[in-house]
């Protein structure tokens, strides 16, 4: 026998809950090695012993053959003395250890093997909605603590039956240490309740199979609350306009596009036109909502995504979804169940109290959701996928970050809030929390921070926050006693999030086109060109500040912004222009209120100044009579983009920039818009020319400042870059001028990216 050697490994990364130890077992046995693998709070500890050649074989194959969901971020190997042993073993986890270098796996969609299990009548898991294995199933949403073990999940209350336990203990089985392992005998079960308007309660009403009755109810046009992986959805038949409009009415969502789910790709292709890239994304194990171009003669109800060229589509990602798709419908609406601005509902009693009068039925189950997780949303931007929301399938997203300094927390902004925790080389960004405007969302924000802190054993010594004094995230940061805090300007954070994503650590130009963010001068910014580094920035240029009459009310009522922009552009002639626009049935500004607003503007009452690009889009949307009132955040801006996208013109209005002037001439732009539309140009064409002109202005000002600074790298960030015409227009024009634009691929360009930018900023000084 050749001389034996023994190697000790410490492996870190996404290695728990992804079938990593069974993989090590199979590989070690295959290579003829003895030893053990152990989950510890610091990663997987592995020892292998055997002939030198076999050890080499093992070490070479290890990184090459790791399971699909696993990711190794660190591997330390050293030789240690041999011991007496005959086989390879998987040892029970060490609990309560330090934590740190292990990452929490995200929730992963049902794998093909599990899908086969539930589809096979002879299988003991036939039609069982909670089927999973080490390659798939819930993770982040059920994990209470690390190391990841069943007793540390919300599955701990279910005692495995002998058959499940056999699978769980057999290293050769696909369900070896599949922590949420379950079957119809021992696992969670479905329940169905019907809304009873007389008693004002949801009550049990049938002894038939909840699944069968739920499908019938969907086919009949009912609205169902359905408990999913990271929270409740509201669902109805997406081909039934009455059902969709009932859902819209009850949820008070008149226009917002609704996401849909279909059984498979051929069904999606009946109503939409996915490209190859989009198909791959739809089919990926993370299963996000993907924007897909509508097909001309759609089979879906008109009111799914009005004024929109795309649908938000996803494929089933849990066994329950697969089973629900058996009904006679080509797609189901699947929209988060929550009151506007509140976090997605995750608890059963909460669902029953909040969905009364909204859902006709609730299809629920008894596996608790510990952490909320909304569906992720992505779209192809012409060059890559870009995320509008990064949550289920990714959260808690680990970013490799180059500054292993003390543990820290960054609290994000207000709308689309996320937070980020940093430990060692990693920043972990939470899933979507919501709009931090009310107490419920704020509670969820705190709950999520506490959970992630405790699971990852992170004790922040530094906290970063937005400069806005009234954001609840800022207040939270400032209330943490005896922890050092740092404010980060909103648009600086946007640019930093883009730098963090692209691992850039040198001075850059940053174009932040955004809704609103608090500026260092106390006004509201949002159309900014910055020169930025990690810990400082300067404002080089910005859109001309315009009063926001009524403050936040102006965001919800774009016509107010229109009046303000027109007043700024035309001065004393503003009234005449407003009258003409309303005579042409374009701008719909209530006459009595216009004079009130004019007074507010003249006397500067409740009219904070803003250089926001988002508000400029909203104003133009109102001037063109596209959106007067926004029923959801960003509606006016999105509708304007939709109109513009229907014109192919490449024309732009001529606007000269003065290189010495910091303020960009929005007044001239507004005049062009008003004159163009009053001269009878089509709304689509005017909207497109507005886009083209803004692209020219932004490229020009960036180029002027490139000449002044010599900097070529330009970060593009902020909510306005969700607009594909603006993103692609500016990217192309900058490249033509020899500059290097960077846009977001992984971090959302909207305020969901702010917390990562803040995390990139703070270091111990
Ligand atoms: Zn599976
Ligand atoms: Zn069982
Ligand atoms: Fe922002």
PDB file of C-alpha atoms in Angstrom, residues 518-758:
ATOM      1  CA  UNK A 518     -31.908  65.109  -0.492  1.00  0.00           C
ATOM      2  CA  UNK A 519     -29.079  67.387  -1.589  1.00  0.00           C
ATOM      3  CA  UNK A 520     -26.262  68.807   0.507  1.00  0.00           C
ATOM      4  CA  UNK A 521     -27.773  72.290   0.074  1.00  0.00           C
ATOM      5  CA  UNK A 522     -31.134  71.240   1.506  1.00  0.00           C
ATOM      6  CA  UNK A 523     -32.902  71.285  -1.881  1.00  0.00           C
ATOM      7  CA  UNK A 524     -34.110  68.147  -3.626  1.00  0.00           C
ATOM      8  CA  UNK A 525     -31.781  66.790  -6.276  1.00  0.00           C
ATOM      9  CA  UNK A 526     -32.358  64.290  -9.056  1.00  0.00           C
ATOM     10  CA  UNK A 527     -30.779  65.365 -12.351  1.00  0.00           C
ATOM     11  CA  UNK A 528     -27.106  65.430 -11.451  1.00  0.00           C
ATOM     12  CA  UNK A 529     -23.708  65.090 -12.982  1.00  0.00           C
ATOM     13  CA  UNK A 530     -21.147  64.366 -10.259  1.00  0.00           C
ATOM     14  CA  UNK A 531     -17.458  63.739 -10.082  1.00  0.00           C
ATOM     15  CA  UNK A 532     -17.239  61.022  -7.476  1.00  0.00           C
ATOM     16  CA  UNK A 533     -14.843  58.935  -5.481  1.00  0.00           C
ATOM     17  CA  UNK A 534     -15.564  56.517  -2.708  1.00  0.00           C
ATOM     18  CA  UNK A 535     -15.581  59.049   0.064  1.00  0.00           C
ATOM     19  CA  UNK A 536     -16.286  62.358  -1.668  1.00  0.00           C
ATOM     20  CA  UNK A 537     -18.008  63.955  -4.604  1.00  0.00           C
ATOM     21  CA  UNK A 538     -18.641  67.280  -6.246  1.00  0.00           C
ATOM     22  CA  UNK A 539     -21.672  68.479  -8.176  1.00  0.00           C
ATOM     23  CA  UNK A 540     -20.546  69.453 -11.676  1.00  0.00           C
ATOM     24  CA  UNK A 541     -23.888  70.174 -13.324  1.00  0.00           C
ATOM     25  CA  UNK A 542     -27.595  69.631 -12.760  1.00  0.00           C
ATOM     26  CA  UNK A 543     -31.035  70.339 -14.156  1.00  0.00           C
ATOM     27  CA  UNK A 544     -32.320  73.780 -13.262  1.00  0.00           C
ATOM     28  CA  UNK A 545     -34.102  73.638  -9.885  1.00  0.00           C
ATOM     29  CA  UNK A 546     -37.872  74.128 -10.205  1.00  0.00           C
ATOM     30  CA  UNK A 547     -40.379  74.542  -7.359  1.00  0.00           C
ATOM     31  CA  UNK A 548     -42.402  71.444  -6.431  1.00  0.00           C
ATOM     32  CA  UNK A 549     -45.759  73.026  -5.569  1.00  0.00           C
ATOM     33  CA  UNK A 550     -47.250  71.122  -2.651  1.00  0.00           C
ATOM     34  CA  UNK A 551     -44.083  69.093  -2.095  1.00  0.00           C
ATOM     35  CA  UNK A 552     -44.855  65.374  -2.225  1.00  0.00           C
ATOM     36  CA  UNK A 553     -48.315  66.014  -3.685  1.00  0.00           C
ATOM     37  CA  UNK A 554     -46.560  67.084  -6.886  1.00  0.00           C
ATOM     38  CA  UNK A 555     -45.164  63.577  -7.306  1.00  0.00           C
ATOM     39  CA  UNK A 556     -48.648  62.066  -7.318  1.00  0.00           C
ATOM     40  CA  UNK A 557     -50.166  64.811  -9.458  1.00  0.00           C
ATOM     41  CA  UNK A 558     -47.883  65.403 -12.441  1.00  0.00           C
ATOM     42  CA  UNK A 559     -50.056  68.302 -13.688  1.00  0.00           C
ATOM     43  CA  UNK A 560     -48.779  70.364 -10.746  1.00  0.00           C
ATOM     44  CA  UNK A 561     -45.236  69.853 -11.982  1.00  0.00           C
ATOM     45  CA  UNK A 562     -46.352  70.761 -15.492  1.00  0.00           C
ATOM     46  CA  UNK A 563     -47.738  74.070 -14.235  1.00  0.00           C
ATOM     47  CA  UNK A 564     -44.529  74.769 -12.355  1.00  0.00           C
ATOM     48  CA  UNK A 565     -42.277  73.998 -15.337  1.00  0.00           C
ATOM     49  CA  UNK A 566     -44.456  76.088 -17.669  1.00  0.00           C
ATOM     50  CA  UNK A 567     -44.415  78.987 -15.225  1.00  0.00           C
ATOM     51  CA  UNK A 568     -40.636  78.775 -15.064  1.00  0.00           C
ATOM     52  CA  UNK A 569     -40.275  78.607 -18.839  1.00  0.00           C
ATOM     53  CA  UNK A 570     -42.844  81.236 -19.828  1.00  0.00           C
ATOM     54  CA  UNK A 571     -43.124  83.580 -16.849  1.00  0.00           C
ATOM     55  CA  UNK A 572     -46.101  85.906 -17.382  1.00  0.00           C
ATOM     56  CA  UNK A 573     -47.246  84.063 -20.505  1.00  0.00           C
ATOM     57  CA  UNK A 574     -47.658  80.809 -18.552  1.00  0.00           C
ATOM     58  CA  UNK A 575     -51.417  81.234 -18.028  1.00  0.00           C
ATOM     59  CA  UNK A 576     -52.029  81.614 -21.753  1.00  0.00           C
ATOM     60  CA  UNK A 577     -50.030  78.470 -22.544  1.00  0.00           C
ATOM     61  CA  UNK A 578     -51.819  76.468 -19.866  1.00  0.00           C
ATOM     62  CA  UNK A 579     -55.183  77.607 -21.227  1.00  0.00           C
ATOM     63  CA  UNK A 580     -54.226  76.649 -24.783  1.00  0.00           C
ATOM     64  CA  UNK A 581     -52.962  73.248 -23.668  1.00  0.00           C
ATOM     65  CA  UNK A 582     -56.198  72.526 -21.852  1.00  0.00           C
ATOM     66  CA  UNK A 583     -58.309  73.747 -24.785  1.00  0.00           C
ATOM     67  CA  UNK A 584     -56.491  71.187 -26.916  1.00  0.00           C
ATOM     68  CA  UNK A 585     -57.476  68.534 -24.324  1.00  0.00           C
ATOM     69  CA  UNK A 586     -53.838  67.999 -23.452  1.00  0.00           C
ATOM     70  CA  UNK A 587     -52.788  69.268 -20.036  1.00  0.00           C
ATOM     71  CA  UNK A 588     -55.741  68.750 -17.756  1.00  0.00           C
ATOM     72  CA  UNK A 589     -55.128  71.227 -14.949  1.00  0.00           C
ATOM     73  CA  UNK A 590     -58.214  72.188 -12.922  1.00  0.00           C
ATOM     74  CA  UNK A 591     -58.591  75.962 -13.554  1.00  0.00           C
ATOM     75  CA  UNK A 592     -59.378  76.960  -9.954  1.00  0.00           C
ATOM     76  CA  UNK A 593     -56.409  75.016  -8.669  1.00  0.00           C
ATOM     77  CA  UNK A 594     -54.041  76.431 -11.276  1.00  0.00           C
ATOM     78  CA  UNK A 595     -54.463  79.950  -9.867  1.00  0.00           C
ATOM     79  CA  UNK A 596     -53.890  78.567  -6.391  1.00  0.00           C
ATOM     80  CA  UNK A 597     -50.682  76.915  -7.528  1.00  0.00           C
ATOM     81  CA  UNK A 598     -49.562  80.080  -9.292  1.00  0.00           C
ATOM     82  CA  UNK A 599     -49.937  81.900  -5.997  1.00  0.00           C
ATOM     83  CA  UNK A 600     -47.993  79.215  -4.164  1.00  0.00           C
ATOM     84  CA  UNK A 601     -45.227  79.513  -6.738  1.00  0.00           C
ATOM     85  CA  UNK A 602     -45.158  83.315  -6.585  1.00  0.00           C
ATOM     86  CA  UNK A 603     -45.165  83.435  -2.802  1.00  0.00           C
ATOM     87  CA  UNK A 604     -42.842  80.406  -2.561  1.00  0.00           C
ATOM     88  CA  UNK A 605     -45.206  78.629  -0.159  1.00  0.00           C
ATOM     89  CA  UNK A 606     -44.688  74.897   0.342  1.00  0.00           C
ATOM     90  CA  UNK A 607     -42.730  74.715  -2.890  1.00  0.00           C
ATOM     91  CA  UNK A 608     -39.327  73.179  -2.281  1.00  0.00           C
ATOM     92  CA  UNK A 609     -36.902  73.372  -5.192  1.00  0.00           C
ATOM     93  CA  UNK A 610     -35.953  70.284  -7.140  1.00  0.00           C
ATOM     94  CA  UNK A 611     -33.583  69.416  -9.970  1.00  0.00           C
ATOM     95  CA  UNK A 612     -35.253  65.995 -10.325  1.00  0.00           C
ATOM     96  CA  UNK A 613     -35.185  64.399 -13.772  1.00  0.00           C
ATOM     97  CA  UNK A 614     -38.109  62.165 -12.842  1.00  0.00           C
ATOM     98  CA  UNK A 615     -40.304  65.216 -12.187  1.00  0.00           C
ATOM     99  CA  UNK A 616     -39.360  66.644 -15.568  1.00  0.00           C
ATOM    100  CA  UNK A 617     -40.608  63.451 -17.240  1.00  0.00           C
ATOM    101  CA  UNK A 618     -43.789  63.572 -15.176  1.00  0.00           C
ATOM    102  CA  UNK A 619     -44.376  67.200 -16.190  1.00  0.00           C
ATOM    103  CA  UNK A 620     -43.959  66.404 -19.883  1.00  0.00           C
ATOM    104  CA  UNK A 621     -46.287  63.430 -19.507  1.00  0.00           C
ATOM    105  CA  UNK A 622     -48.946  65.782 -18.131  1.00  0.00           C
ATOM    106  CA  UNK A 623     -48.328  68.511 -20.733  1.00  0.00           C
ATOM    107  CA  UNK A 624     -48.881  65.957 -23.495  1.00  0.00           C
ATOM    108  CA  UNK A 625     -52.087  64.786 -21.818  1.00  0.00           C
ATOM    109  CA  UNK A 626     -50.689  61.304 -21.241  1.00  0.00           C
ATOM    110  CA  UNK A 627     -50.809  61.157 -17.442  1.00  0.00           C
ATOM    111  CA  UNK A 628     -52.356  63.863 -15.344  1.00  0.00           C
ATOM    112  CA  UNK A 629     -52.512  61.957 -12.080  1.00  0.00           C
ATOM    113  CA  UNK A 630     -50.230  59.057 -11.208  1.00  0.00           C
ATOM    114  CA  UNK A 631     -51.964  56.055  -9.662  1.00  0.00           C
ATOM    115  CA  UNK A 632     -48.591  54.513  -8.774  1.00  0.00           C
ATOM    116  CA  UNK A 633     -45.038  55.757  -8.419  1.00  0.00           C
ATOM    117  CA  UNK A 634     -43.440  56.256 -11.826  1.00  0.00           C
ATOM    118  CA  UNK A 635     -46.651  55.851 -13.844  1.00  0.00           C
ATOM    119  CA  UNK A 636     -46.425  59.210 -15.650  1.00  0.00           C
ATOM    120  CA  UNK A 637     -42.773  58.597 -16.542  1.00  0.00           C
ATOM    121  CA  UNK A 638     -43.429  55.031 -17.762  1.00  0.00           C
ATOM    122  CA  UNK A 639     -46.385  56.091 -19.887  1.00  0.00           C
ATOM    123  CA  UNK A 640     -44.318  58.842 -21.486  1.00  0.00           C
ATOM    124  CA  UNK A 641     -41.641  56.306 -22.420  1.00  0.00           C
ATOM    125  CA  UNK A 642     -44.327  54.031 -23.880  1.00  0.00           C
ATOM    126  CA  UNK A 643     -45.643  56.854 -26.092  1.00  0.00           C
ATOM    127  CA  UNK A 644     -42.131  57.830 -27.158  1.00  0.00           C
ATOM    128  CA  UNK A 645     -41.264  54.237 -28.037  1.00  0.00           C
ATOM    129  CA  UNK A 646     -44.058  54.250 -30.618  1.00  0.00           C
ATOM    130  CA  UNK A 647     -42.297  56.913 -32.664  1.00  0.00           C
ATOM    131  CA  UNK A 648     -39.142  56.091 -34.564  1.00  0.00           C
ATOM    132  CA  UNK A 649     -37.893  59.621 -35.068  1.00  0.00           C
ATOM    133  CA  UNK A 650     -34.248  60.312 -34.306  1.00  0.00           C
ATOM    134  CA  UNK A 651     -34.776  64.090 -34.430  1.00  0.00           C
ATOM    135  CA  UNK A 652     -33.894  66.247 -31.471  1.00  0.00           C
ATOM    136  CA  UNK A 653     -34.410  69.939 -30.738  1.00  0.00           C
ATOM    137  CA  UNK A 654     -31.324  72.100 -30.856  1.00  0.00           C
ATOM    138  CA  UNK A 655     -30.134  73.271 -27.451  1.00  0.00           C
ATOM    139  CA  UNK A 656     -26.707  74.875 -27.008  1.00  0.00           C
ATOM    140  CA  UNK A 657     -25.058  74.340 -23.645  1.00  0.00           C
ATOM    141  CA  UNK A 658     -22.891  76.980 -22.076  1.00  0.00           C
ATOM    142  CA  UNK A 659     -19.789  75.147 -20.732  1.00  0.00           C
ATOM    143  CA  UNK A 660     -19.553  77.664 -17.875  1.00  0.00           C
ATOM    144  CA  UNK A 661     -23.144  77.180 -16.759  1.00  0.00           C
ATOM    145  CA  UNK A 662     -23.834  74.554 -14.092  1.00  0.00           C
ATOM    146  CA  UNK A 663     -27.602  74.592 -14.628  1.00  0.00           C
ATOM    147  CA  UNK A 664     -29.061  72.736 -17.572  1.00  0.00           C
ATOM    148  CA  UNK A 665     -31.765  74.664 -19.468  1.00  0.00           C
ATOM    149  CA  UNK A 666     -34.969  72.742 -18.793  1.00  0.00           C
ATOM    150  CA  UNK A 667     -36.967  75.893 -19.629  1.00  0.00           C
ATOM    151  CA  UNK A 668     -35.891  75.760 -23.269  1.00  0.00           C
ATOM    152  CA  UNK A 669     -36.739  72.057 -23.396  1.00  0.00           C
ATOM    153  CA  UNK A 670     -40.224  72.652 -21.963  1.00  0.00           C
ATOM    154  CA  UNK A 671     -40.856  75.403 -24.504  1.00  0.00           C
ATOM    155  CA  UNK A 672     -39.976  73.038 -27.333  1.00  0.00           C
ATOM    156  CA  UNK A 673     -42.382  70.454 -25.916  1.00  0.00           C
ATOM    157  CA  UNK A 674     -45.258  72.946 -25.602  1.00  0.00           C
ATOM    158  CA  UNK A 675     -44.695  74.487 -29.014  1.00  0.00           C
ATOM    159  CA  UNK A 676     -44.326  71.147 -30.746  1.00  0.00           C
ATOM    160  CA  UNK A 677     -47.570  69.786 -29.357  1.00  0.00           C
ATOM    161  CA  UNK A 678     -49.492  73.046 -29.861  1.00  0.00           C
ATOM    162  CA  UNK A 679     -48.354  73.104 -33.472  1.00  0.00           C
ATOM    163  CA  UNK A 680     -50.091  69.791 -33.928  1.00  0.00           C
ATOM    164  CA  UNK A 681     -47.193  67.356 -33.792  1.00  0.00           C
ATOM    165  CA  UNK A 682     -48.273  63.860 -32.633  1.00  0.00           C
ATOM    166  CA  UNK A 683     -47.852  63.106 -28.945  1.00  0.00           C
ATOM    167  CA  UNK A 684     -45.702  60.050 -29.731  1.00  0.00           C
ATOM    168  CA  UNK A 685     -43.340  62.092 -31.877  1.00  0.00           C
ATOM    169  CA  UNK A 686     -43.128  64.963 -29.401  1.00  0.00           C
ATOM    170  CA  UNK A 687     -42.468  62.499 -26.575  1.00  0.00           C
ATOM    171  CA  UNK A 688     -39.701  60.880 -28.623  1.00  0.00           C
ATOM    172  CA  UNK A 689     -38.079  64.191 -29.495  1.00  0.00           C
ATOM    173  CA  UNK A 690     -38.123  65.088 -25.811  1.00  0.00           C
ATOM    174  CA  UNK A 691     -36.263  61.848 -25.056  1.00  0.00           C
ATOM    175  CA  UNK A 692     -33.788  62.398 -27.888  1.00  0.00           C
ATOM    176  CA  UNK A 693     -33.088  65.967 -26.802  1.00  0.00           C
ATOM    177  CA  UNK A 694     -32.562  65.021 -23.177  1.00  0.00           C
ATOM    178  CA  UNK A 695     -30.139  62.308 -24.301  1.00  0.00           C
ATOM    179  CA  UNK A 696     -28.216  64.962 -26.285  1.00  0.00           C
ATOM    180  CA  UNK A 697     -28.107  67.370 -23.343  1.00  0.00           C
ATOM    181  CA  UNK A 698     -26.889  64.731 -20.900  1.00  0.00           C
ATOM    182  CA  UNK A 699     -24.257  63.408 -23.287  1.00  0.00           C
ATOM    183  CA  UNK A 700     -23.044  66.903 -24.072  1.00  0.00           C
ATOM    184  CA  UNK A 701     -22.706  67.993 -20.449  1.00  0.00           C
ATOM    185  CA  UNK A 702     -20.879  64.762 -19.618  1.00  0.00           C
ATOM    186  CA  UNK A 703     -18.522  65.281 -22.525  1.00  0.00           C
ATOM    187  CA  UNK A 704     -17.824  68.890 -21.548  1.00  0.00           C
ATOM    188  CA  UNK A 705     -16.864  67.674 -18.080  1.00  0.00           C
ATOM    189  CA  UNK A 706     -14.805  64.838 -19.467  1.00  0.00           C
ATOM    190  CA  UNK A 707     -12.749  67.475 -21.289  1.00  0.00           C
ATOM    191  CA  UNK A 708     -12.354  69.416 -18.041  1.00  0.00           C
ATOM    192  CA  UNK A 709     -11.407  66.436 -15.869  1.00  0.00           C
ATOM    193  CA  UNK A 710      -9.908  63.896 -18.244  1.00  0.00           C
ATOM    194  CA  UNK A 711     -12.140  61.189 -16.747  1.00  0.00           C
ATOM    195  CA  UNK A 712     -13.585  58.641 -19.165  1.00  0.00           C
ATOM    196  CA  UNK A 713     -15.548  56.281 -16.927  1.00  0.00           C
ATOM    197  CA  UNK A 714     -19.179  57.375 -16.533  1.00  0.00           C
ATOM    198  CA  UNK A 715     -21.505  55.665 -14.042  1.00  0.00           C
ATOM    199  CA  UNK A 716     -25.185  55.760 -15.032  1.00  0.00           C
ATOM    200  CA  UNK A 717     -27.533  55.362 -12.085  1.00  0.00           C
ATOM    201  CA  UNK A 718     -30.910  56.421 -10.678  1.00  0.00           C
ATOM    202  CA  UNK A 719     -34.506  55.440 -11.374  1.00  0.00           C
ATOM    203  CA  UNK A 720     -34.738  57.273 -14.714  1.00  0.00           C
ATOM    204  CA  UNK A 721     -32.326  54.721 -16.214  1.00  0.00           C
ATOM    205  CA  UNK A 722     -35.177  52.209 -16.014  1.00  0.00           C
ATOM    206  CA  UNK A 723     -36.256  54.080 -19.142  1.00  0.00           C
ATOM    207  CA  UNK A 724     -34.724  52.066 -21.993  1.00  0.00           C
ATOM    208  CA  UNK A 725     -34.730  54.960 -24.468  1.00  0.00           C
ATOM    209  CA  UNK A 726     -32.726  57.093 -22.067  1.00  0.00           C
ATOM    210  CA  UNK A 727     -30.371  54.301 -20.994  1.00  0.00           C
ATOM    211  CA  UNK A 728     -29.603  53.072 -24.503  1.00  0.00           C
ATOM    212  CA  UNK A 729     -29.528  56.568 -25.977  1.00  0.00           C
ATOM    213  CA  UNK A 730     -27.028  57.895 -23.458  1.00  0.00           C
ATOM    214  CA  UNK A 731     -24.891  54.742 -23.540  1.00  0.00           C
ATOM    215  CA  UNK A 732     -24.584  54.867 -27.320  1.00  0.00           C
ATOM    216  CA  UNK A 733     -23.889  58.587 -27.538  1.00  0.00           C
ATOM    217  CA  UNK A 734     -21.266  58.462 -24.788  1.00  0.00           C
ATOM    218  CA  UNK A 735     -19.450  55.615 -26.505  1.00  0.00           C
ATOM    219  CA  UNK A 736     -19.498  57.507 -29.789  1.00  0.00           C
ATOM    220  CA  UNK A 737     -17.659  60.271 -28.003  1.00  0.00           C
ATOM    221  CA  UNK A 738     -15.037  57.868 -26.711  1.00  0.00           C
ATOM    222  CA  UNK A 739     -16.326  57.647 -23.131  1.00  0.00           C
ATOM    223  CA  UNK A 740     -16.965  54.472 -21.141  1.00  0.00           C
ATOM    224  CA  UNK A 741     -20.470  54.242 -19.706  1.00  0.00           C
ATOM    225  CA  UNK A 742     -21.249  51.731 -16.929  1.00  0.00           C
ATOM    226  CA  UNK A 743     -24.831  50.811 -16.144  1.00  0.00           C
ATOM    227  CA  UNK A 744     -26.383  48.395 -13.669  1.00  0.00           C
ATOM    228  CA  UNK A 745     -26.494  44.667 -14.331  1.00  0.00           C
ATOM    229  CA  UNK A 746     -26.893  43.247 -10.872  1.00  0.00           C
ATOM    230  CA  UNK A 747     -27.933  46.033  -8.537  1.00  0.00           C
ATOM    231  CA  UNK A 748     -31.195  47.817  -9.334  1.00  0.00           C
ATOM    232  CA  UNK A 749     -30.652  51.297 -10.780  1.00  0.00           C
ATOM    233  CA  UNK A 750     -33.528  52.551  -8.644  1.00  0.00           C
ATOM    234  CA  UNK A 751     -33.403  53.256  -4.908  1.00  0.00           C
ATOM    235  CA  UNK A 752     -33.107  49.538  -4.100  1.00  0.00           C
ATOM    236  CA  UNK A 753     -29.410  49.955  -4.961  1.00  0.00           C
ATOM    237  CA  UNK A 754     -28.793  52.809  -2.521  1.00  0.00           C
ATOM    238  CA  UNK A 755     -27.891  50.622   0.462  1.00  0.00           C
ATOM    239  CA  UNK A 756     -25.054  48.924  -1.417  1.00  0.00           C
ATOM    240  CA  UNK A 757     -23.720  52.328  -2.466  1.00  0.00           C
ATOM    241  CA  UNK A 758     -23.824  53.487   1.153  1.00  0.00           C
TER     242      UNK A 758
END
